Short mmCIF file of C-alpha atoms in Angstrom, two decimals:
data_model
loop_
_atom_site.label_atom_id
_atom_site.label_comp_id
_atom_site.label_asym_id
_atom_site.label_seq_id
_atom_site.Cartn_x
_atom_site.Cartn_y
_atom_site.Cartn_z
CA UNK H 29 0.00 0.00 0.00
CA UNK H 30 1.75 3.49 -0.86
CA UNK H 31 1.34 4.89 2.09
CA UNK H 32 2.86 2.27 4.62
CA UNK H 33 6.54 3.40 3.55
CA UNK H 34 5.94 7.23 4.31
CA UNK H 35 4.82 5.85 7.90
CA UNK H 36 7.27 3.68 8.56
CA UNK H 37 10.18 6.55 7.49
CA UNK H 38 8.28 9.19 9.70
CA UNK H 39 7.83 6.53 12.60
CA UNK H 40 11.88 5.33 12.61
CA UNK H 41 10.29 1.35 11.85
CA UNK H 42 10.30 -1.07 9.23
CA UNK H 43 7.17 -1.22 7.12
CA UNK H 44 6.52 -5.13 8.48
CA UNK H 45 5.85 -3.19 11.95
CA UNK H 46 3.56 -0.24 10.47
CA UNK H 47 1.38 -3.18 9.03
CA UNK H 48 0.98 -5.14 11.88
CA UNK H 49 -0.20 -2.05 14.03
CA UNK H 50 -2.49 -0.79 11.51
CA UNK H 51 -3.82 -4.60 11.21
CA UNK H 52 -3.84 -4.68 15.24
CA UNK H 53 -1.46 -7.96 15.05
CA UNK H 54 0.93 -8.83 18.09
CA UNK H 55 4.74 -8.35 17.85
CA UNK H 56 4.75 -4.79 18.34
CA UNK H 57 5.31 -3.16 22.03
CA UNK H 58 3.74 -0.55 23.05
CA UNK H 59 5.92 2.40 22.37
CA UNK H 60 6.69 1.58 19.15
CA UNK H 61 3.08 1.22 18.63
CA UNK H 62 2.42 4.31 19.69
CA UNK H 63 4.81 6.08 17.51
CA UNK H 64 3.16 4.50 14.48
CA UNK H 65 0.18 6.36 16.17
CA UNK H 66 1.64 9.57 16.20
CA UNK H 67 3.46 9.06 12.97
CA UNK H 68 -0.16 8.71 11.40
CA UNK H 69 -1.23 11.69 13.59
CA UNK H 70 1.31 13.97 11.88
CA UNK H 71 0.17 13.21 8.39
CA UNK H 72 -3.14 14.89 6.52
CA UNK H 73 -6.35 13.70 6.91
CA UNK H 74 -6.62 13.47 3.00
CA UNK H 75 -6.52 9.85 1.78
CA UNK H 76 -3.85 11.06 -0.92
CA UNK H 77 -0.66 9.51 -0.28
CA UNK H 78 -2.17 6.25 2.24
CA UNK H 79 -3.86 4.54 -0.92
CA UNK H 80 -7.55 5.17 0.16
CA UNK H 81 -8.54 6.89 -3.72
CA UNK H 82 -7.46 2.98 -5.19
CA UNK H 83 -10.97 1.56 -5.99
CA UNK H 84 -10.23 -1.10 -3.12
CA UNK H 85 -14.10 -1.80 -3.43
CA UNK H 86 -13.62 -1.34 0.88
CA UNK H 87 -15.45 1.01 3.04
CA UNK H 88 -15.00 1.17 7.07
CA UNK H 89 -17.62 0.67 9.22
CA UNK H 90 -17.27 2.33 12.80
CA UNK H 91 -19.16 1.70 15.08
CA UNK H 92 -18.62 3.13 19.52
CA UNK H 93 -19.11 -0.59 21.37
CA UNK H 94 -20.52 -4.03 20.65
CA UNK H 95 -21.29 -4.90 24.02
CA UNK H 96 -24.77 -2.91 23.10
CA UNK H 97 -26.48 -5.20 20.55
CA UNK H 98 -28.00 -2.53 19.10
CA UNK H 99 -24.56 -1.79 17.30
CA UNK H 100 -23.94 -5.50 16.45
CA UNK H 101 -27.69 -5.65 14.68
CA UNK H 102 -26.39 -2.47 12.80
CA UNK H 103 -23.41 -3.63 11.63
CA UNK H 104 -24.93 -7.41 10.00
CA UNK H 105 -27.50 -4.60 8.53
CA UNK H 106 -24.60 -2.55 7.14
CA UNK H 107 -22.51 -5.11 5.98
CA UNK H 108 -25.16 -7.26 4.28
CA UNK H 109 -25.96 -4.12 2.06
CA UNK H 110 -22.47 -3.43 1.42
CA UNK H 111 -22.33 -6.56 0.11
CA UNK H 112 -25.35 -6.40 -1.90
CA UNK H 113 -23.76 -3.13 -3.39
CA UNK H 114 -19.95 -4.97 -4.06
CA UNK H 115 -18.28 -3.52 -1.28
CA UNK H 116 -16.73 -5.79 1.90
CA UNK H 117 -16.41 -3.78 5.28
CA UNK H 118 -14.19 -2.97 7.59
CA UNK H 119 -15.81 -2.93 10.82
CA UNK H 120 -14.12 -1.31 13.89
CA UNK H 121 -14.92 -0.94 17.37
CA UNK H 122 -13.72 2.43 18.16
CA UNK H 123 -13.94 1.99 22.29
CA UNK H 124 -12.35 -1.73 21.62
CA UNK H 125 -8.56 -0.91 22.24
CA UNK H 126 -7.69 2.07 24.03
CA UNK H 127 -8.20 4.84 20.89
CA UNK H 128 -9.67 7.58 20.20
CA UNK H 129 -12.15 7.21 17.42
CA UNK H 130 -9.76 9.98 15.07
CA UNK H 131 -6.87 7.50 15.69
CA UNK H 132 -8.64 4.35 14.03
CA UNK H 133 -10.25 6.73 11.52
CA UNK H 134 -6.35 7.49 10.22
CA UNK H 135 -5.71 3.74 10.68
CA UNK H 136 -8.74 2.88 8.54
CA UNK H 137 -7.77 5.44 6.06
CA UNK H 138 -4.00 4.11 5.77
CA UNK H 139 -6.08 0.70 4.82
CA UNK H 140 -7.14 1.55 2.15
CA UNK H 141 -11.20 2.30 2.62
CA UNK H 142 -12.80 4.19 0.30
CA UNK H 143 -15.21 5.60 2.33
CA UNK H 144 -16.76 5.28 6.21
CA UNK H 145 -19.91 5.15 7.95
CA UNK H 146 -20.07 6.11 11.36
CA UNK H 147 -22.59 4.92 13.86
CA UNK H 148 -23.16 7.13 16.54
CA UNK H 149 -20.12 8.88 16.01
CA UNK H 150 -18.06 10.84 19.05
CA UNK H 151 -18.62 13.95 18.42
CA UNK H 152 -22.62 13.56 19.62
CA UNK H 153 -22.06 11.00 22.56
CA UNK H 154 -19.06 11.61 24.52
CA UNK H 155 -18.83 13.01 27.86
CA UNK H 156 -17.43 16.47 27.75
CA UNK H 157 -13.63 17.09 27.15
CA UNK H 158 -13.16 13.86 25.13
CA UNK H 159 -15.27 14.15 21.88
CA UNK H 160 -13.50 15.45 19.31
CA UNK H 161 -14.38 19.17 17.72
CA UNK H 162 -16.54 19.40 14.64
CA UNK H 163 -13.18 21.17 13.52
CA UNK H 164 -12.08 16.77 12.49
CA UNK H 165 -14.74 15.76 10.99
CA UNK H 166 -15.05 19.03 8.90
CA UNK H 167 -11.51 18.47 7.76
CA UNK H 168 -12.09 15.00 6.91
CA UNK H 169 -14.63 16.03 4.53
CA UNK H 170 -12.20 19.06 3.01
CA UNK H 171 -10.09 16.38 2.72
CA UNK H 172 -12.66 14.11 0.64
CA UNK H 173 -13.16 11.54 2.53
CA UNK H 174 -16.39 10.35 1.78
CA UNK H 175 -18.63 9.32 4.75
CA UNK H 176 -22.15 8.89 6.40
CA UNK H 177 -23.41 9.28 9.80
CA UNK H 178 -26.18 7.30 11.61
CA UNK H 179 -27.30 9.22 14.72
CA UNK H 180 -24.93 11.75 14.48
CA UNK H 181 -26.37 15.33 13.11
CA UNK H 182 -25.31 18.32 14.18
CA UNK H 183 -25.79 21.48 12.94
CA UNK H 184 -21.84 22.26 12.09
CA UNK H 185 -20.94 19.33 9.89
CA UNK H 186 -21.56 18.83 6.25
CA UNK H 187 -22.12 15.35 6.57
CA UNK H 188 -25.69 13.54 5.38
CA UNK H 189 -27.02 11.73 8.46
CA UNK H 190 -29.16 8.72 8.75
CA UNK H 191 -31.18 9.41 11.62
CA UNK H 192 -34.13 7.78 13.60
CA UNK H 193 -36.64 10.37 15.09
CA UNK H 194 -35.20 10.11 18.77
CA UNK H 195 -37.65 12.92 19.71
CA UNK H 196 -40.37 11.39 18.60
CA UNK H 197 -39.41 8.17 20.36
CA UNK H 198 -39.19 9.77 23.37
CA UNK H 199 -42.83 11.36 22.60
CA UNK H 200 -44.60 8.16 21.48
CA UNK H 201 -43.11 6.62 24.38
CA UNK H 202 -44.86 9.24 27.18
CA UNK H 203 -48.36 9.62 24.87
CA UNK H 204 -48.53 5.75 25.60
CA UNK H 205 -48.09 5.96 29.04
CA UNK H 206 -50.00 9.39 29.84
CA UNK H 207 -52.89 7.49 27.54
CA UNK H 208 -52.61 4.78 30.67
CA UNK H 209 -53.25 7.34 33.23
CA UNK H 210 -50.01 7.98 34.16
CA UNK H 211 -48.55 12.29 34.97
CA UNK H 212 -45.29 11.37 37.09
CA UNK H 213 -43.81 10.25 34.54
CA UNK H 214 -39.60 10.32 34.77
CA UNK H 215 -37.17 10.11 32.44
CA UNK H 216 -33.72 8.07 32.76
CA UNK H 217 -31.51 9.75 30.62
CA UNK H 218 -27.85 8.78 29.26
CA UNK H 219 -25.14 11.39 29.91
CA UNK H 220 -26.28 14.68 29.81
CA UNK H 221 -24.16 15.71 26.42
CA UNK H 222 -25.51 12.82 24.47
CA UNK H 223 -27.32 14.13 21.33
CA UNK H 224 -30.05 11.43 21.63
CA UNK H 225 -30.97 11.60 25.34
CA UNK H 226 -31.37 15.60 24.51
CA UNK H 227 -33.71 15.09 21.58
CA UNK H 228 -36.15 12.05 23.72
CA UNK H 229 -35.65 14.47 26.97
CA UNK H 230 -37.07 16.81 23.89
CA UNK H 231 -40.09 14.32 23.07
CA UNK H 232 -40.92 13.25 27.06
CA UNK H 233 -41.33 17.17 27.62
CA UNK H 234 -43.50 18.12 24.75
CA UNK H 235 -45.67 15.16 25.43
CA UNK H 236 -46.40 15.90 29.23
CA UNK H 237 -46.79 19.49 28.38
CA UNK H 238 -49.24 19.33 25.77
CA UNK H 239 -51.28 17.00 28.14
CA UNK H 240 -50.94 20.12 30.81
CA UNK H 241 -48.68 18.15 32.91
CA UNK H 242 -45.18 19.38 33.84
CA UNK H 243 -41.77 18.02 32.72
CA UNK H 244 -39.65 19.35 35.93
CA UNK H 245 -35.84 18.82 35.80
CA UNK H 246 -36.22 16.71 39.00
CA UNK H 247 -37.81 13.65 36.99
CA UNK H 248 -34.84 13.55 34.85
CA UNK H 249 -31.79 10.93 35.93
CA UNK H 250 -28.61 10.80 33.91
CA UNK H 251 -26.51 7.09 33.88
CA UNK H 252 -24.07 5.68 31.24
CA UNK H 253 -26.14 3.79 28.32
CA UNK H 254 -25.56 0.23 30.04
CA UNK H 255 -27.61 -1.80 32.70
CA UNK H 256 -25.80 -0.31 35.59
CA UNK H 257 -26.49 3.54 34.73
CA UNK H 258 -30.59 2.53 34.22
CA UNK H 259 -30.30 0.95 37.54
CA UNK H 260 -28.57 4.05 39.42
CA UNK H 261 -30.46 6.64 37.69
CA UNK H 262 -34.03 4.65 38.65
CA UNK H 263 -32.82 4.19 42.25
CA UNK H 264 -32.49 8.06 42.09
CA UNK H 265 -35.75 9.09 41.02
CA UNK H 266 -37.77 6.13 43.46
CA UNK H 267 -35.66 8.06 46.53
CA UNK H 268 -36.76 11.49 45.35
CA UNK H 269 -40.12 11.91 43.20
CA UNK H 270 -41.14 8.52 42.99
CA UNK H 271 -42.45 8.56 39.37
CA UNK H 272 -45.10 5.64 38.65
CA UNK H 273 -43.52 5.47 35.17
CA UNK H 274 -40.13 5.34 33.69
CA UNK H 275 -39.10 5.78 30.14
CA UNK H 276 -35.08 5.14 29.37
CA UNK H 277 -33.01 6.29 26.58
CA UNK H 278 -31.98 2.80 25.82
CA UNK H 279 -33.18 -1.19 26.15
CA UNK H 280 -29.84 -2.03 27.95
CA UNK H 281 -30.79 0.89 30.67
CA UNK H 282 -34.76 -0.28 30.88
CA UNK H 283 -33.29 -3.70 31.58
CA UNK H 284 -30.48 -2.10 34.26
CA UNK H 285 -34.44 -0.41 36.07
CA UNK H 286 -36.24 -3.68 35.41
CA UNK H 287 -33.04 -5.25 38.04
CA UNK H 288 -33.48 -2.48 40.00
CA UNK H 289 -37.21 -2.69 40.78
CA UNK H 290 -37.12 -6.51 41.33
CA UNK H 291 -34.63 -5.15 43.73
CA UNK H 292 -36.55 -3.48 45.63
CA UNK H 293 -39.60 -5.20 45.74
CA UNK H 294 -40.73 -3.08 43.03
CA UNK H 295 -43.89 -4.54 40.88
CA UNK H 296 -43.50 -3.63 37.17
CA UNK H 297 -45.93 -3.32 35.83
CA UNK H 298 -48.18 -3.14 38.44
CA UNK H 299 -46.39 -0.46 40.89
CA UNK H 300 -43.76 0.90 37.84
CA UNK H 301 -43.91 1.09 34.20
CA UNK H 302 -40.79 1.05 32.11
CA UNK H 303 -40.11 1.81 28.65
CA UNK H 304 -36.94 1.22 26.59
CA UNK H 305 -35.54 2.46 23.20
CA UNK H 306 -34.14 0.57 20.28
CA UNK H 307 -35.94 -3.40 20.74
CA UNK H 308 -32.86 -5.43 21.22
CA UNK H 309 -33.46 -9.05 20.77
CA UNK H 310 -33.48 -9.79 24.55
CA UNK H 311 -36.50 -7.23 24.89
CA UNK H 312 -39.17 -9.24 24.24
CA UNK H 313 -37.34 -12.72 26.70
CA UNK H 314 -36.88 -10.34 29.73
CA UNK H 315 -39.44 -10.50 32.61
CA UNK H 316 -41.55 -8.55 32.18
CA UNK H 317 -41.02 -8.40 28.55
CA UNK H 318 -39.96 -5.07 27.66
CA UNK H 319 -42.32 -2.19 26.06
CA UNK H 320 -40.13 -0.27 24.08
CA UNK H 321 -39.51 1.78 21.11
CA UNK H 322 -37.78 0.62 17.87
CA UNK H 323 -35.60 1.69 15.38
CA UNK H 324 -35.55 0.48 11.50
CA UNK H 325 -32.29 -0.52 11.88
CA UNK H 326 -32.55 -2.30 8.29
CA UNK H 327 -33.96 0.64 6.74
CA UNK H 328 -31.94 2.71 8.43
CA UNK H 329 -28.63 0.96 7.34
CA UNK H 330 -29.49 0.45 3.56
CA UNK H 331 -30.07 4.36 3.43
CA UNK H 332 -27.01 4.51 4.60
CA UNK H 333 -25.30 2.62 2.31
CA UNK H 334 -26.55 3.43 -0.60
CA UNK H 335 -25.98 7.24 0.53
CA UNK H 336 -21.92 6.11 0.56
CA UNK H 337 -22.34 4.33 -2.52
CA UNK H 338 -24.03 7.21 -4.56
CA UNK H 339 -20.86 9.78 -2.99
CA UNK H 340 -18.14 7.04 -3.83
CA UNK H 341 -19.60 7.10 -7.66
CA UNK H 342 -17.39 10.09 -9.61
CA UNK H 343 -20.31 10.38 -11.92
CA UNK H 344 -22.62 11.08 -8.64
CA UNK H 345 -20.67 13.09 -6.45
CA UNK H 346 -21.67 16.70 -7.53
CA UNK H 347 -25.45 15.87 -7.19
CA UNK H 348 -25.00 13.99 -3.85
CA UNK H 349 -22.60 16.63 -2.36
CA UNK H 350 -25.16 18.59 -0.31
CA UNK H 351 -25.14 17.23 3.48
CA UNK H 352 -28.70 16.51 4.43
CA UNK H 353 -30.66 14.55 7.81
CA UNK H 354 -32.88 12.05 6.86
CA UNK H 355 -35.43 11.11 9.62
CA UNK H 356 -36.66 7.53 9.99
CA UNK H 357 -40.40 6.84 12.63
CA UNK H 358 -39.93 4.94 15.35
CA UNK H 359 -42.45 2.78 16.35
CA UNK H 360 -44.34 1.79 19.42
CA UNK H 361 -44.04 -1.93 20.43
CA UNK H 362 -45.90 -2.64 24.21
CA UNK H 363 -45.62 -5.51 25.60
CA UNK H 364 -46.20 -6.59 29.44
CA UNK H 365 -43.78 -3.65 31.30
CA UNK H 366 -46.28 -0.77 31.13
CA UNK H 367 -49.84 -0.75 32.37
CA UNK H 368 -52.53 1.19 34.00
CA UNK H 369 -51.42 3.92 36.71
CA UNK H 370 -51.39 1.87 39.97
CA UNK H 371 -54.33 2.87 42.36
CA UNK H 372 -53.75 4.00 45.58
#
């Protein structure tokens, strides 16, 4: 690949060790690892030079964690219509090894990709002080690097996003449960920065509010988008307001406050109903089976792909140029974890 000798002269290594740290093989320590790193860090974001504008048929698929299987159903989606459309993928798990996510984009890059799709990218869900500026990803595109995001709009980027409606997920979610009788209704949020906790915050509020209930900042609980953060941030609102309803910015969350309630003797959905976001596989096997809201993850991923595919194609580009958000209904799914407001 041209662009593995540049590295290796910047870097002081042989071109044997730059490929085994871009391919993540063993046999490299960890300094010399890490001046690869840097080596790749003092380069240009533009593909020119590290091979990436070779018709490698490739494109990179990055994607925060795996743990969540939300982000393993997206990536099967993604690849499968990659392949449909003659590319392979290169997936990456940007939290997986120690990185930052703009140290395996330059890594992907040096591979050879043509192009990248980004699932949840950093810039919209990491804590403060650690996601990169909009400054990167708007010189990636200078650059030309061609890419999509899924969940990821914001305002400063020229970058078409793939989006599901989070704020109306978050206001389907509250209609259903102020249409069962239920006011109190809290909300368990993921970190406070998170671009899709702030747009179903968004949803829960305009829903109360147009029902002439209030949305008060003490029915809000912020955790980390895993079991353990729904857990703490329900155990915070039953010791303070005491909301008869939850409704959580993710499944893996609802499931942490489903734990947490059959903790404390906690009847759901008799005493507490909980709602979840994004119908992971297990939501429907958990007791009680999960109410939640779901994303088209398949629908979703092949607009996705077929947006990189149209910006990859030289005869395309100019028309497809324009960044653009394209919004994608969520839809209700209830099952046994939300009922009637418990009478007193």
């Amino acid at each position: 690949m041209p662009g593995l000798a540049e590295i290796a002269k910047i870097a002081g290594v042989s071109v044997s060790t730059v490929s085994r740290v871009l391919n993540r093989r063993a046999g490299v320590n960890e300094e010399t690892r890490q001046r690869v790193l840097d080596a790749l860090s003092d380069l240009p974001y533009s593909p020119r030079g590290l091979g990436a504008l070779q018709r490698t048929g490739v494109i990179g698929l990055l994607l925060p964690e795996l743990s969540n299987p939300v982000f393993p159903a997206f990536a099967e989606a993604l690849e499968t219509r990659a392949a449909a459309a003659g590319y392979s993928s290169l997936l990456c798990n940007t939290r997986s090894a120690g990185m930052r996510e703009e140290e395996y984009v330059r890594m992907v890059l040096a591979r050879g990709v043509e192009g990248m799709i980004f699932v949840s990218p950093a810039i919209t869900n990491s804590p403060p002080g650690e996601a990169p500026e909009a400054a990167y990803y708007t010189r990636l595109v200078a650059d030309g690097v061609r890419m999509v995001f899924i969940n990821g709009a914001t305002p400063a980027l020229d970058v078409a996003d793939i989006a599901v409606d989070e704020q109306l997920a978050g206001y389907l979610a509250t209609s259903h449960l102020i249409g069962l009788g239920h006011t109190r209704i809290g909300f368990v949020s993921g970190p406070a920065r998170a671009l899709p906790s702030r747009l179903k915050r968004a949803g829960w509020a305009a829903a109360l509010e147009e029902s002439g209930h209030p949305a008060p900042a003490d029915l809000v609980a912020h955790g980390p988008f895993e079991p353990a953060g729904g857990a703490s941030a329900l155990a915070q609102l039953l010791d303070t307001v005491a909301p008869t309803a939850v409704i959580c910015s993710s499944d893996q969350m609802a499931i942490g406050a489903l734990r947490e309630a059959a903790r404390r003797g906690v009847r759901v959905p008799a005493q507490l109903s909980v709602v979840g976001f994004d119908d992971i596989p297990f939501a429907g096997h958990c007791t009680p089976a999960l109410t939640t809201v779901a994303q088209p993850i398949r629908e979703m991923s092949a607009a996705a792909v077929d947006e990189l595919v149209q910006r990859l194609d030289p005869d395309s580009r100019r028309e497809s140029a324009a960044s653009h958000t394209r919004l994608f209904r969520p839809r209700l799914v209830v099952r046994e974890s939300t009922g009637p407001i418990p009478r007193l």
